[in-house]
JSON list of C-alpha atoms in Angstrom, two decimals:
[
{"chain": "A", "resi": 438, "resn": "MET", "atom": "CA", "xyz": [0.00, 0.00, 0.00]},
{"chain": "A", "resi": 439, "resn": "GLU", "atom": "CA", "xyz": [1.33, 3.41, -0.95]},
{"chain": "A", "resi": 440, "resn": "LYS", "atom": "CA", "xyz": [2.02, 5.81, 1.84]},
{"chain": "A", "resi": 441, "resn": "ASN", "atom": "CA", "xyz": [-0.39, 8.73, 1.88]},
{"chain": "A", "resi": 442, "resn": "ILE", "atom": "CA", "xyz": [1.43, 11.93, 1.05]},
{"chain": "A", "resi": 443, "resn": "THR", "atom": "CA", "xyz": [0.76, 15.28, 2.64]},
{"chain": "A", "resi": 444, "resn": "PRO", "atom": "CA", "xyz": [-0.29, 18.34, 0.62]},
{"chain": "A", "resi": 445, "resn": "THR", "atom": "CA", "xyz": [3.21, 19.76, 1.13]},
{"chain": "A", "resi": 446, "resn": "GLU", "atom": "CA", "xyz": [4.84, 16.59, -0.19]},
{"chain": "A", "resi": 447, "resn": "TYR", "atom": "CA", "xyz": [2.48, 16.60, -3.17]},
{"chain": "A", "resi": 448, "resn": "ARG", "atom": "CA", "xyz": [3.40, 20.17, -4.03]},
{"chain": "A", "resi": 449, "resn": "LEU", "atom": "CA", "xyz": [7.11, 19.31, -3.88]},
{"chain": "A", "resi": 450, "resn": "ILE", "atom": "CA", "xyz": [6.61, 16.31, -6.14]},
{"chain": "A", "resi": 451, "resn": "LEU", "atom": "CA", "xyz": [4.48, 18.33, -8.56]},
{"chain": "A", "resi": 452, "resn": "ARG", "atom": "CA", "xyz": [7.02, 21.15, -8.56]},
{"chain": "A", "resi": 453, "resn": "GLU", "atom": "CA", "xyz": [9.77, 18.72, -9.54]},
{"chain": "A", "resi": 454, "resn": "ARG", "atom": "CA", "xyz": [7.64, 17.26, -12.33]},
{"chain": "A", "resi": 455, "resn": "ILE", "atom": "CA", "xyz": [6.89, 20.74, -13.64]},
{"chain": "A", "resi": 456, "resn": "LEU", "atom": "CA", "xyz": [10.60, 21.61, -13.71]},
{"chain": "A", "resi": 457, "resn": "GLN", "atom": "CA", "xyz": [11.43, 18.41, -15.58]},
{"chain": "A", "resi": 458, "resn": "VAL", "atom": "CA", "xyz": [8.70, 18.89, -18.19]},
{"chain": "A", "resi": 459, "resn": "ALA", "atom": "CA", "xyz": [9.31, 22.61, -18.60]},
{"chain": "A", "resi": 460, "resn": "ARG", "atom": "CA", "xyz": [13.06, 22.14, -19.05]},
{"chain": "A", "resi": 461, "resn": "ALA", "atom": "CA", "xyz": [12.50, 19.46, -21.68]},
{"chain": "A", "resi": 462, "resn": "LEU", "atom": "CA", "xyz": [10.09, 21.69, -23.60]},
{"chain": "A", "resi": 463, "resn": "PHE", "atom": "CA", "xyz": [12.38, 24.73, -23.36]},
{"chain": "A", "resi": 464, "resn": "ARG", "atom": "CA", "xyz": [15.30, 22.68, -24.71]},
{"chain": "A", "resi": 465, "resn": "GLU", "atom": "CA", "xyz": [13.27, 21.20, -27.56]},
{"chain": "A", "resi": 466, "resn": "ARG", "atom": "CA", "xyz": [11.44, 24.34, -28.71]},
{"chain": "A", "resi": 467, "resn": "GLY", "atom": "CA", "xyz": [13.22, 27.33, -27.23]},
{"chain": "A", "resi": 468, "resn": "VAL", "atom": "CA", "xyz": [11.89, 29.49, -24.39]},
{"chain": "A", "resi": 469, "resn": "LYS", "atom": "CA", "xyz": [9.76, 31.91, -26.38]},
{"chain": "A", "resi": 470, "resn": "ALA", "atom": "CA", "xyz": [7.87, 29.17, -28.24]},
{"chain": "A", "resi": 471, "resn": "VAL", "atom": "CA", "xyz": [6.76, 27.44, -25.02]},
{"chain": "A", "resi": 472, "resn": "LYS", "atom": "CA", "xyz": [3.66, 28.82, -23.33]},
{"chain": "A", "resi": 473, "resn": "MET", "atom": "CA", "xyz": [2.56, 28.17, -19.77]},
{"chain": "A", "resi": 474, "resn": "ASP", "atom": "CA", "xyz": [-0.53, 26.56, -21.32]},
{"chain": "A", "resi": 475, "resn": "ASP", "atom": "CA", "xyz": [1.73, 24.04, -23.09]},
{"chain": "A", "resi": 476, "resn": "ILE", "atom": "CA", "xyz": [3.39, 23.04, -19.83]},
{"chain": "A", "resi": 477, "resn": "ALA", "atom": "CA", "xyz": [0.08, 22.72, -17.96]},
{"chain": "A", "resi": 478, "resn": "ARG", "atom": "CA", "xyz": [-1.39, 20.66, -20.79]},
{"chain": "A", "resi": 479, "resn": "GLN", "atom": "CA", "xyz": [1.63, 18.35, -20.89]},
{"chain": "A", "resi": 480, "resn": "LEU", "atom": "CA", "xyz": [1.23, 17.69, -17.16]},
{"chain": "A", "resi": 481, "resn": "SER", "atom": "CA", "xyz": [-2.59, 17.47, -17.27]},
{"chain": "A", "resi": 482, "resn": "ILE", "atom": "CA", "xyz": [-2.91, 20.17, -14.63]},
{"chain": "A", "resi": 483, "resn": "SER", "atom": "CA", "xyz": [-4.72, 23.48, -14.68]},
{"chain": "A", "resi": 484, "resn": "LYS", "atom": "CA", "xyz": [-2.87, 26.66, -15.53]},
{"chain": "A", "resi": 485, "resn": "ARG", "atom": "CA", "xyz": [-4.03, 28.02, -12.18]},
{"chain": "A", "resi": 486, "resn": "THR", "atom": "CA", "xyz": [-2.18, 25.19, -10.39]},
{"chain": "A", "resi": 487, "resn": "LEU", "atom": "CA", "xyz": [0.93, 25.99, -12.41]},
{"chain": "A", "resi": 488, "resn": "TYR", "atom": "CA", "xyz": [0.76, 29.68, -11.50]},
{"chain": "A", "resi": 489, "resn": "GLU", "atom": "CA", "xyz": [0.34, 28.80, -7.82]},
{"chain": "A", "resi": 490, "resn": "LEU", "atom": "CA", "xyz": [3.85, 27.33, -7.92]},
{"chain": "A", "resi": 491, "resn": "PHE", "atom": "CA", "xyz": [5.51, 29.68, -10.43]},
{"chain": "A", "resi": 492, "resn": "GLN", "atom": "CA", "xyz": [4.40, 33.28, -10.88]},
{"chain": "A", "resi": 493, "resn": "ASN", "atom": "CA", "xyz": [5.42, 33.50, -14.54]},
{"chain": "A", "resi": 494, "resn": "LYS", "atom": "CA", "xyz": [7.50, 31.84, -17.24]},
{"chain": "A", "resi": 495, "resn": "GLU", "atom": "CA", "xyz": [10.67, 33.73, -16.33]},
{"chain": "A", "resi": 496, "resn": "GLU", "atom": "CA", "xyz": [10.52, 32.44, -12.76]},
{"chain": "A", "resi": 497, "resn": "LEU", "atom": "CA", "xyz": [9.93, 28.91, -14.09]},
{"chain": "A", "resi": 498, "resn": "LEU", "atom": "CA", "xyz": [12.87, 29.21, -16.49]},
{"chain": "A", "resi": 499, "resn": "TYR", "atom": "CA", "xyz": [15.07, 30.57, -13.67]},
{"chain": "A", "resi": 500, "resn": "GLU", "atom": "CA", "xyz": [14.21, 27.59, -11.46]},
{"chain": "A", "resi": 501, "resn": "CYS", "atom": "CA", "xyz": [14.84, 25.16, -14.33]},
{"chain": "A", "resi": 502, "resn": "VAL", "atom": "CA", "xyz": [18.30, 26.58, -14.98]},
{"chain": "A", "resi": 503, "resn": "LYS", "atom": "CA", "xyz": [19.09, 26.73, -11.25]},
{"chain": "A", "resi": 504, "resn": "ALA", "atom": "CA", "xyz": [17.97, 23.12, -10.67]},
{"chain": "A", "resi": 505, "resn": "TYR", "atom": "CA", "xyz": [20.12, 21.89, -13.55]},
{"chain": "A", "resi": 506, "resn": "HIS", "atom": "CA", "xyz": [23.26, 23.62, -12.30]},
{"chain": "A", "resi": 507, "resn": "GLU", "atom": "CA", "xyz": [22.67, 22.59, -8.69]},
{"chain": "A", "resi": 508, "resn": "ALA", "atom": "CA", "xyz": [22.32, 18.96, -9.82]},
{"chain": "A", "resi": 509, "resn": "SER", "atom": "CA", "xyz": [25.60, 19.29, -11.76]},
{"chain": "A", "resi": 510, "resn": "VAL", "atom": "CA", "xyz": [27.39, 20.66, -8.69]},
{"chain": "A", "resi": 511, "resn": "THR", "atom": "CA", "xyz": [26.00, 17.80, -6.58]},
{"chain": "A", "resi": 512, "resn": "ARG", "atom": "CA", "xyz": [27.19, 15.19, -9.11]},
{"chain": "A", "resi": 513, "resn": "PHE", "atom": "CA", "xyz": [30.66, 16.78, -9.12]},
{"chain": "A", "resi": 514, "resn": "ARG", "atom": "CA", "xyz": [30.84, 16.76, -5.32]},
{"chain": "A", "resi": 515, "resn": "GLU", "atom": "CA", "xyz": [29.67, 13.15, -5.08]},
{"chain": "A", "resi": 516, "resn": "ALA", "atom": "CA", "xyz": [32.19, 12.04, -7.69]},
{"chain": "A", "resi": 517, "resn": "THR", "atom": "CA", "xyz": [34.99, 13.78, -5.77]},
{"chain": "A", "resi": 518, "resn": "GLU", "atom": "CA", "xyz": [33.88, 12.21, -2.49]},
{"chain": "A", "resi": 519, "resn": "LYS", "atom": "CA", "xyz": [33.89, 8.75, -4.10]},
{"chain": "A", "resi": 520, "resn": "GLY", "atom": "CA", "xyz": [37.58, 9.20, -4.88]},
{"chain": "A", "resi": 521, "resn": "LYS", "atom": "CA", "xyz": [37.28, 9.32, -8.65]},
{"chain": "A", "resi": 522, "resn": "THR", "atom": "CA", "xyz": [40.29, 10.66, -10.52]},
{"chain": "A", "resi": 523, "resn": "VAL", "atom": "CA", "xyz": [40.06, 14.04, -12.23]},
{"chain": "A", "resi": 524, "resn": "ILE", "atom": "CA", "xyz": [40.03, 12.25, -15.60]},
{"chain": "A", "resi": 525, "resn": "ASP", "atom": "CA", "xyz": [37.04, 10.14, -14.53]},
{"chain": "A", "resi": 526, "resn": "ILE", "atom": "CA", "xyz": [35.23, 13.30, -13.40]},
{"chain": "A", "resi": 527, "resn": "LEU", "atom": "CA", "xyz": [36.11, 15.18, -16.59]},
{"chain": "A", "resi": 528, "resn": "VAL", "atom": "CA", "xyz": [34.79, 12.34, -18.74]},
{"chain": "A", "resi": 529, "resn": "ASP", "atom": "CA", "xyz": [31.58, 12.16, -16.68]},
{"chain": "A", "resi": 530, "resn": "ILE", "atom": "CA", "xyz": [31.03, 15.91, -17.11]},
{"chain": "A", "resi": 531, "resn": "TYR", "atom": "CA", "xyz": [31.89, 15.69, -20.82]},
{"chain": "A", "resi": 532, "resn": "LYS", "atom": "CA", "xyz": [29.38, 12.87, -21.33]},
{"chain": "A", "resi": 533, "resn": "LEU", "atom": "CA", "xyz": [26.60, 14.74, -19.54]},
{"chain": "A", "resi": 534, "resn": "GLN", "atom": "CA", "xyz": [27.27, 17.94, -21.46]},
{"chain": "A", "resi": 535, "resn": "MET", "atom": "CA", "xyz": [27.34, 16.09, -24.79]},
{"chain": "A", "resi": 536, "resn": "GLU", "atom": "CA", "xyz": [23.96, 14.56, -23.98]},
{"chain": "A", "resi": 537, "resn": "GLU", "atom": "CA", "xyz": [22.66, 18.01, -23.05]},
{"chain": "A", "resi": 538, "resn": "PHE", "atom": "CA", "xyz": [23.85, 19.66, -26.25]},
{"chain": "A", "resi": 539, "resn": "SER", "atom": "CA", "xyz": [22.58, 16.80, -28.42]},
{"chain": "A", "resi": 540, "resn": "ARG", "atom": "CA", "xyz": [18.99, 17.32, -27.27]},
{"chain": "A", "resi": 541, "resn": "THR", "atom": "CA", "xyz": [18.95, 21.10, -26.92]},
{"chain": "A", "resi": 542, "resn": "LYS", "atom": "CA", "xyz": [18.27, 23.54, -29.75]},
{"chain": "A", "resi": 543, "resn": "PRO", "atom": "CA", "xyz": [20.66, 26.50, -30.02]},
{"chain": "A", "resi": 544, "resn": "ILE", "atom": "CA", "xyz": [17.75, 28.93, -29.65]},
{"chain": "A", "resi": 545, "resn": "PHE", "atom": "CA", "xyz": [17.45, 27.88, -26.00]},
{"chain": "A", "resi": 546, "resn": "TYR", "atom": "CA", "xyz": [20.95, 29.16, -25.18]},
{"chain": "A", "resi": 547, "resn": "ILE", "atom": "CA", "xyz": [20.33, 32.36, -27.13]},
{"chain": "A", "resi": 548, "resn": "GLU", "atom": "CA", "xyz": [17.03, 33.12, -25.45]},
{"chain": "A", "resi": 549, "resn": "ILE", "atom": "CA", "xyz": [17.97, 32.45, -21.82]},
{"chain": "A", "resi": 550, "resn": "ASN", "atom": "CA", "xyz": [20.37, 35.40, -22.01]},
{"chain": "A", "resi": 551, "resn": "LYS", "atom": "CA", "xyz": [17.40, 37.68, -22.67]},
{"chain": "A", "resi": 552, "resn": "TYR", "atom": "CA", "xyz": [16.05, 37.12, -19.15]},
{"chain": "A", "resi": 553, "resn": "PRO", "atom": "CA", "xyz": [17.90, 39.39, -16.65]},
{"chain": "A", "resi": 554, "resn": "GLY", "atom": "CA", "xyz": [17.24, 37.17, -13.63]},
{"chain": "A", "resi": 555, "resn": "VAL", "atom": "CA", "xyz": [18.51, 34.07, -15.41]},
{"chain": "A", "resi": 556, "resn": "LEU", "atom": "CA", "xyz": [21.55, 35.88, -16.83]},
{"chain": "A", "resi": 557, "resn": "SER", "atom": "CA", "xyz": [22.43, 37.24, -13.38]},
{"chain": "A", "resi": 558, "resn": "TYR", "atom": "CA", "xyz": [22.19, 33.74, -11.89]},
{"chain": "A", "resi": 559, "resn": "LEU", "atom": "CA", "xyz": [24.44, 32.29, -14.62]},
{"chain": "A", "resi": 560, "resn": "GLU", "atom": "CA", "xyz": [27.05, 34.98, -13.98]},
{"chain": "A", "resi": 561, "resn": "ARG", "atom": "CA", "xyz": [27.00, 34.27, -10.22]},
{"chain": "A", "resi": 562, "resn": "HIS", "atom": "CA", "xyz": [27.22, 30.53, -10.87]},
{"chain": "A", "resi": 563, "resn": "HIS", "atom": "CA", "xyz": [30.23, 31.05, -13.14]},
{"chain": "A", "resi": 564, "resn": "GLU", "atom": "CA", "xyz": [31.99, 33.09, -10.44]},
{"chain": "A", "resi": 565, "resn": "ASP", "atom": "CA", "xyz": [31.20, 30.45, -7.79]},
{"chain": "A", "resi": 566, "resn": "GLN", "atom": "CA", "xyz": [32.73, 27.77, -9.97]},
{"chain": "A", "resi": 567, "resn": "LYS", "atom": "CA", "xyz": [36.03, 29.59, -10.45]},
{"chain": "A", "resi": 568, "resn": "ASN", "atom": "CA", "xyz": [37.56, 28.62, -7.10]},
{"chain": "A", "resi": 569, "resn": "LYS", "atom": "CA", "xyz": [36.34, 25.05, -7.50]},
{"chain": "A", "resi": 570, "resn": "ALA", "atom": "CA", "xyz": [37.94, 24.89, -10.95]},
{"chain": "A", "resi": 571, "resn": "VAL", "atom": "CA", "xyz": [41.28, 26.12, -9.62]},
{"chain": "A", "resi": 572, "resn": "GLY", "atom": "CA", "xyz": [41.17, 23.45, -6.90]},
{"chain": "A", "resi": 573, "resn": "PHE", "atom": "CA", "xyz": [40.24, 20.84, -9.50]},
{"chain": "A", "resi": 574, "resn": "LEU", "atom": "CA", "xyz": [43.22, 21.79, -11.70]},
{"chain": "A", "resi": 575, "resn": "ARG", "atom": "CA", "xyz": [45.53, 21.66, -8.67]},
{"chain": "A", "resi": 576, "resn": "MET", "atom": "CA", "xyz": [44.21, 18.21, -7.73]},
{"chain": "A", "resi": 577, "resn": "GLY", "atom": "CA", "xyz": [44.75, 17.02, -11.31]},
{"chain": "A", "resi": 578, "resn": "ALA", "atom": "CA", "xyz": [48.32, 18.27, -11.27]},
{"chain": "A", "resi": 579, "resn": "GLU", "atom": "CA", "xyz": [48.95, 16.47, -7.96]},
{"chain": "A", "resi": 580, "resn": "GLN", "atom": "CA", "xyz": [47.58, 13.26, -9.46]},
{"chain": "A", "resi": 581, "resn": "GLY", "atom": "CA", "xyz": [49.91, 13.70, -12.45]},
{"chain": "A", "resi": 582, "resn": "TYR", "atom": "CA", "xyz": [47.11, 14.08, -15.03]},
{"chain": "A", "resi": 583, "resn": "PHE", "atom": "CA", "xyz": [47.22, 17.88, -15.57]},
{"chain": "A", "resi": 584, "resn": "ARG", "atom": "CA", "xyz": [50.16, 20.12, -16.38]},
{"chain": "A", "resi": 585, "resn": "PRO", "atom": "CA", "xyz": [51.03, 22.34, -13.40]},
{"chain": "A", "resi": 586, "resn": "GLY", "atom": "CA", "xyz": [50.65, 26.09, -13.66]},
{"chain": "A", "resi": 587, "resn": "VAL", "atom": "CA", "xyz": [47.57, 26.16, -15.89]},
{"chain": "A", "resi": 588, "resn": "ASN", "atom": "CA", "xyz": [45.90, 29.57, -15.60]},
{"chain": "A", "resi": 589, "resn": "TYR", "atom": "CA", "xyz": [42.19, 28.83, -15.23]},
{"chain": "A", "resi": 590, "resn": "GLU", "atom": "CA", "xyz": [41.18, 32.47, -15.73]},
{"chain": "A", "resi": 591, "resn": "VAL", "atom": "CA", "xyz": [42.86, 32.59, -19.15]},
{"chain": "A", "resi": 592, "resn": "LEU", "atom": "CA", "xyz": [41.52, 29.18, -20.11]},
{"chain": "A", "resi": 593, "resn": "SER", "atom": "CA", "xyz": [37.99, 30.09, -19.01]},
{"chain": "A", "resi": 594, "resn": "ARG", "atom": "CA", "xyz": [37.93, 33.38, -20.90]},
{"chain": "A", "resi": 595, "resn": "ILE", "atom": "CA", "xyz": [39.15, 31.79, -24.13]},
{"chain": "A", "resi": 596, "resn": "ALA", "atom": "CA", "xyz": [36.65, 28.93, -23.82]},
{"chain": "A", "resi": 597, "resn": "ASN", "atom": "CA", "xyz": [33.79, 31.37, -23.21]},
{"chain": "A", "resi": 598, "resn": "ALA", "atom": "CA", "xyz": [34.89, 33.55, -26.13]},
{"chain": "A", "resi": 599, "resn": "SER", "atom": "CA", "xyz": [34.96, 30.48, -28.36]},
{"chain": "A", "resi": 600, "resn": "MET", "atom": "CA", "xyz": [31.36, 29.54, -27.53]},
{"chain": "A", "resi": 601, "resn": "GLU", "atom": "CA", "xyz": [30.25, 33.19, -27.85]},
{"chain": "A", "resi": 602, "resn": "TYR", "atom": "CA", "xyz": [31.69, 33.21, -31.37]},
{"chain": "A", "resi": 603, "resn": "VAL", "atom": "CA", "xyz": [29.86, 29.98, -32.16]},
{"chain": "A", "resi": 604, "resn": "MET", "atom": "CA", "xyz": [26.55, 31.56, -31.18]},
{"chain": "A", "resi": 605, "resn": "LYS", "atom": "CA", "xyz": [27.15, 34.97, -32.77]},
{"chain": "A", "resi": 606, "resn": "SER", "atom": "CA", "xyz": [28.35, 33.50, -36.07]},
{"chain": "A", "resi": 607, "resn": "LYS", "atom": "CA", "xyz": [25.50, 30.93, -36.00]},
{"chain": "A", "resi": 608, "resn": "MET", "atom": "CA", "xyz": [27.98, 28.15, -36.66]},
{"chain": "A", "resi": 609, "resn": "TYR", "atom": "CA", "xyz": [25.30, 25.76, -35.38]},
{"chain": "A", "resi": 610, "resn": "ASN", "atom": "CA", "xyz": [23.61, 26.17, -38.77]},
{"chain": "A", "resi": 611, "resn": "ASP", "atom": "CA", "xyz": [26.56, 24.37, -40.35]},
{"chain": "A", "resi": 612, "resn": "PHE", "atom": "CA", "xyz": [27.40, 21.85, -37.63]},
{"chain": "A", "resi": 613, "resn": "PRO", "atom": "CA", "xyz": [25.42, 20.20, -34.82]},
{"chain": "A", "resi": 614, "resn": "LEU", "atom": "CA", "xyz": [25.93, 22.03, -31.52]},
{"chain": "A", "resi": 615, "resn": "SER", "atom": "CA", "xyz": [27.08, 18.78, -29.90]},
{"chain": "A", "resi": 616, "resn": "GLU", "atom": "CA", "xyz": [29.79, 18.39, -32.58]},
{"chain": "A", "resi": 617, "resn": "ILE", "atom": "CA", "xyz": [31.00, 21.96, -32.04]},
{"chain": "A", "resi": 618, "resn": "PHE", "atom": "CA", "xyz": [31.08, 21.48, -28.28]},
{"chain": "A", "resi": 619, "resn": "ARG", "atom": "CA", "xyz": [32.93, 18.16, -28.62]},
{"chain": "A", "resi": 620, "resn": "ASN", "atom": "CA", "xyz": [35.73, 19.70, -30.66]},
{"chain": "A", "resi": 621, "resn": "VAL", "atom": "CA", "xyz": [36.06, 22.85, -28.56]},
{"chain": "A", "resi": 622, "resn": "GLN", "atom": "CA", "xyz": [35.89, 21.02, -25.24]},
{"chain": "A", "resi": 623, "resn": "LEU", "atom": "CA", "xyz": [38.34, 18.28, -26.19]},
{"chain": "A", "resi": 624, "resn": "MET", "atom": "CA", "xyz": [40.82, 20.87, -27.47]},
{"chain": "A", "resi": 625, "resn": "PHE", "atom": "CA", "xyz": [40.91, 22.56, -24.06]},
{"chain": "A", "resi": 626, "resn": "ILE", "atom": "CA", "xyz": [40.81, 19.36, -22.03]},
{"chain": "A", "resi": 627, "resn": "ARG", "atom": "CA", "xyz": [43.65, 17.78, -24.01]},
{"chain": "A", "resi": 628, "resn": "GLY", "atom": "CA", "xyz": [45.63, 21.00, -23.78]},
{"chain": "A", "resi": 629, "resn": "ILE", "atom": "CA", "xyz": [45.88, 20.84, -19.97]},
{"chain": "A", "resi": 630, "resn": "CYS", "atom": "CA", "xyz": [46.73, 17.11, -19.79]},
{"chain": "A", "resi": 631, "resn": "THR", "atom": "CA", "xyz": [50.13, 15.53, -19.28]},
{"chain": "A", "resi": 632, "resn": "ASP", "atom": "CA", "xyz": [51.14, 12.54, -21.44]},
{"chain": "A", "resi": 633, "resn": "LYS", "atom": "CA", "xyz": [49.82, 10.28, -18.68]},
{"chain": "A", "resi": 634, "resn": "GLY", "atom": "CA", "xyz": [46.53, 12.17, -18.60]},
{"chain": "A", "resi": 635, "resn": "LEU", "atom": "CA", "xyz": [46.17, 12.15, -22.39]},
{"chain": "A", "resi": 636, "resn": "LYS", "atom": "CA", "xyz": [46.61, 8.39, -22.61]},
{"chain": "A", "resi": 637, "resn": "ILE", "atom": "CA", "xyz": [43.88, 7.69, -20.05]},
{"chain": "A", "resi": 638, "resn": "LEU", "atom": "CA", "xyz": [41.60, 10.44, -21.39]},
{"chain": "A", "resi": 639, "resn": "ASP", "atom": "CA", "xyz": [41.76, 9.11, -24.95]},
{"chain": "A", "resi": 640, "resn": "GLU", "atom": "CA", "xyz": [41.01, 5.58, -23.75]},
{"chain": "A", "resi": 641, "resn": "LYS", "atom": "CA", "xyz": [37.96, 6.69, -21.76]},
{"chain": "A", "resi": 642, "resn": "ILE", "atom": "CA", "xyz": [36.61, 8.98, -24.50]},
{"chain": "A", "resi": 643, "resn": "ALA", "atom": "CA", "xyz": [37.00, 6.19, -27.07]},
{"chain": "A", "resi": 644, "resn": "ALA", "atom": "CA", "xyz": [35.01, 3.86, -24.79]},
{"chain": "A", "resi": 645, "resn": "LEU", "atom": "CA", "xyz": [31.98, 6.20, -24.61]}
]
């Protein structure tokens, strides 16, 4: 027999379902093309119920983006706590990001930058990740997989500029976004690896 759930538990479960459905629709169609009606219809709930949990589409988008990044941070922390090597963690992140790009239309990434609250969150998240990235590079160097002395700030700025160029030049019209990401990401990952790191990285990437 299923345990009876309280109204509060039901709202939490429903909220999670809404975030999952909304994020999938935003990725598939872009933010602008998705209406709150579409999300309510997909979940077989009333629009009133949807608005009781999220005031508007921007708030819903914000929570979708936030939930995704928080889940990514949790996965990274858990992988570190399990004693995985930096190469194992890099490959896990690479795999997840490739899956994300393969099922997300470029318009999604273009449109989320038009929402001030979402853009502000992404900028804060990027800043929060800087110190973690420096520690990650240091750990990789100690394990013998990364070259010591890599300047994360320089690396990060060049990587961001590369993806900004991809979006501004609409390169995704000529190549799948996942293919662009794969080439850009691997170039930077391979560039920070030692010979030892490269050998293991290539083996794990080939096995995906």
